[in-house]
Amino acid sequence: MSAIGVSANRLEILQIAKAVAEEKSIDQRIVIEAMQEAIEKAAKAKYGQEHDIRAKIDPVTGEQTLWRVQTVVEEEAFEDEAKQLRLAEAKKIDASLEIGSELKEELPPFDFGRVAAQTAKQVITQKVRDAERERQYNEYKDRVGEIVSGIVKRVEYGHVIVDLGRAEGIIRRNDGIPRENFQPNDRVRAYLYKVSRELKGPQIFLSRAAPDFMRKLFAQEVPEVYEGVIQIKACARDPGSRAKIGVISNDSSIDPVGACVGMRGARVQAVVGELSGEKIDIIPWSYDAATFIVNALQPAEVSKVVLDEDERRVEVVVADDQFPLAIGRRGQNVRLASQLTGWQIDLITETADSERFQKEFQERTELFMKALDADETLAQLLASEGFETVEEIAYVAPDDFITIEGFDQDVAEELQQRARDFLEQMAAENDAKRRELGVEDEVMELEGVTPGFAVKLGLQGVKTVEDVAGLVPDDITGSREPGPDGKPVWVEGILKKGEMRKDDAQMFVMKARVAAGWIEPEAIDALLAQQADAEPAELTEEERALLALGELGNSVDEEEDEDALAEELGIDLADLVAEGGDDETASRE
């Protein structure tokens, strides 16, 4: 094997560096730096590893220079004879040298031996590979969120390796569409969702199952989506089977659903074809949560919707014959609707809802019969008028009773007196039971504690102020916890759901801790200030307009006020109507 010399043809060195740089799509300076490092390593093997040897290749002429460098130091700092030079000795060589100066001694060219040549090759290869990996990472980290296309290189245990041209990506098994088989050399498109920097090079993760992949496909097929005239507000997928997307138009003259479907379904069919036949439901998005949930459950028809905003849960009542359609095959329809809206949806049939209502109605009737010493007819009348508790009857304004047909002032006063007597009797019984359970009187002095509440505390073993101070708000109000199957289930607290708000429970516990001497009273003021400083969610222009228009609903000249306000806010009322901004929505906002 012929020796490789550092004094090789200058033009040849530059040509090699240029060719490698173009092949690997990296900067030519990086290749030259790698060559310099290889020369330095080979020179140290020849002259000694203890020396500070530096090489330089001129990027224009290709001229190569090799030096041994020694740093001038004080006598006290002298440690390494190979890399350092005492100031006195340096002055003998060159009087202009100072402490910190470097004395360069040019070394003659030398021939690379077989081992040195192999080492140099490894150094250059490693440096070029590192530069290529860095280039790949920098190129693709800025393309996260885009659709990329490539050619299937191989399939390993369900994972698809994709050649992207200047890098490789991977579609992991759970990121692919089920039952979709790829063969080598197949062309594939996927959503780039993550680029990870690894020792072996950047890992580029692709997905065909991500909801954002569908969003990007619609942006490619529907010009209005790409331009922002139509927005895809939400997307939920069961990859390879079915999907739902919520769309809204910023232009009242454009139907968002029709635009996404296209002429004879051409646009949506193009997306369906890319997703291996995945059925897509295009749902009109609404600012009103109830309306959007009803739309999301299509094609099922909904009879009634009851929202629980604190828990982000909604109870949806459907006709008995619509129940299977609302559930969908293996629960697919309601599951996708829940993912799309962000609400936990509980479906119930009209029959079950009616049975539950009758049961609750009967329980209230029996309660009123017992508390008021009234007959069944009167108790049913009160229950049908919307009264749910004895407290409501006892303390409601008398005028609310008089409006009930057949009731007069005397009847109202008599019923309220009976209700108050019943409550006093229950309070006395609860207070006696509280004492029997061992709940101390100091607990009764806490703000918000009633005899009934004290009994519930005692039944849970909470008997002292210190016991109350050791609680957390969830102990009182209840919370939603993961069940055995992983789905969240409601765990009851000391009080029934809805009897006390979370923030009220937090304040109750904080006051108990102050009473117990655990914290200073200033902590209460800090908590109140924190709650007061909590910024409300910023309203959109449409929501501000709807809110303001709703407040003007009782205006004498309603149309003029609405037009003036809309003009002041810069809102087109026709746009609001097209986006679901009707009178009912405005009042709810």
PDB file of C-alpha atoms in Angstrom, residues 50-52 68-71 73 77-86 89:
ATOM      1  CA  GLU A  50       2.132  15.074  24.787  1.00  0.00           C
ATOM      2  CA  HIS A  51       2.745  17.802  22.190  1.00  0.00           C
ATOM      3  CA  ASP A  52       0.264  20.499  21.175  1.00  0.00           C
ATOM      4  CA  ARG A  68       4.079  22.430  17.274  1.00  0.00           C
ATOM      5  CA  VAL A  69       2.817  25.098  19.686  1.00  0.00           C
ATOM      6  CA  GLN A  70       4.226  26.048  23.103  1.00  0.00           C
ATOM      7  CA  THR A  71       2.619  28.607  25.418  1.00  0.00           C
ATOM      8  CA  VAL A  73       4.236  30.975  31.084  1.00  0.00           C
ATOM      9  CA  ALA A  77       3.229  28.262  36.469  1.00  0.00           C
ATOM     10  CA  PHE A  78       5.528  25.977  34.466  1.00  0.00           C
ATOM     11  CA  GLU A  79       4.173  22.388  34.525  1.00  0.00           C
ATOM     12  CA  ASP A  80       4.375  20.767  31.079  1.00  0.00           C
ATOM     13  CA  GLU A  81       7.666  20.892  29.176  1.00  0.00           C
ATOM     14  CA  ALA A  82       6.061  19.700  25.930  1.00  0.00           C
ATOM     15  CA  LYS A  83       3.320  22.351  25.807  1.00  0.00           C
ATOM     16  CA  GLN A  84       4.787  25.203  27.871  1.00  0.00           C
ATOM     17  CA  LEU A  85       7.872  27.412  27.697  1.00  0.00           C
ATOM     18  CA  ARG A  86       9.434  29.477  30.462  1.00  0.00           C
ATOM     19  CA  GLU A  89      13.826  30.763  27.589  1.00  0.00           C
TER      20      GLU A  89
END
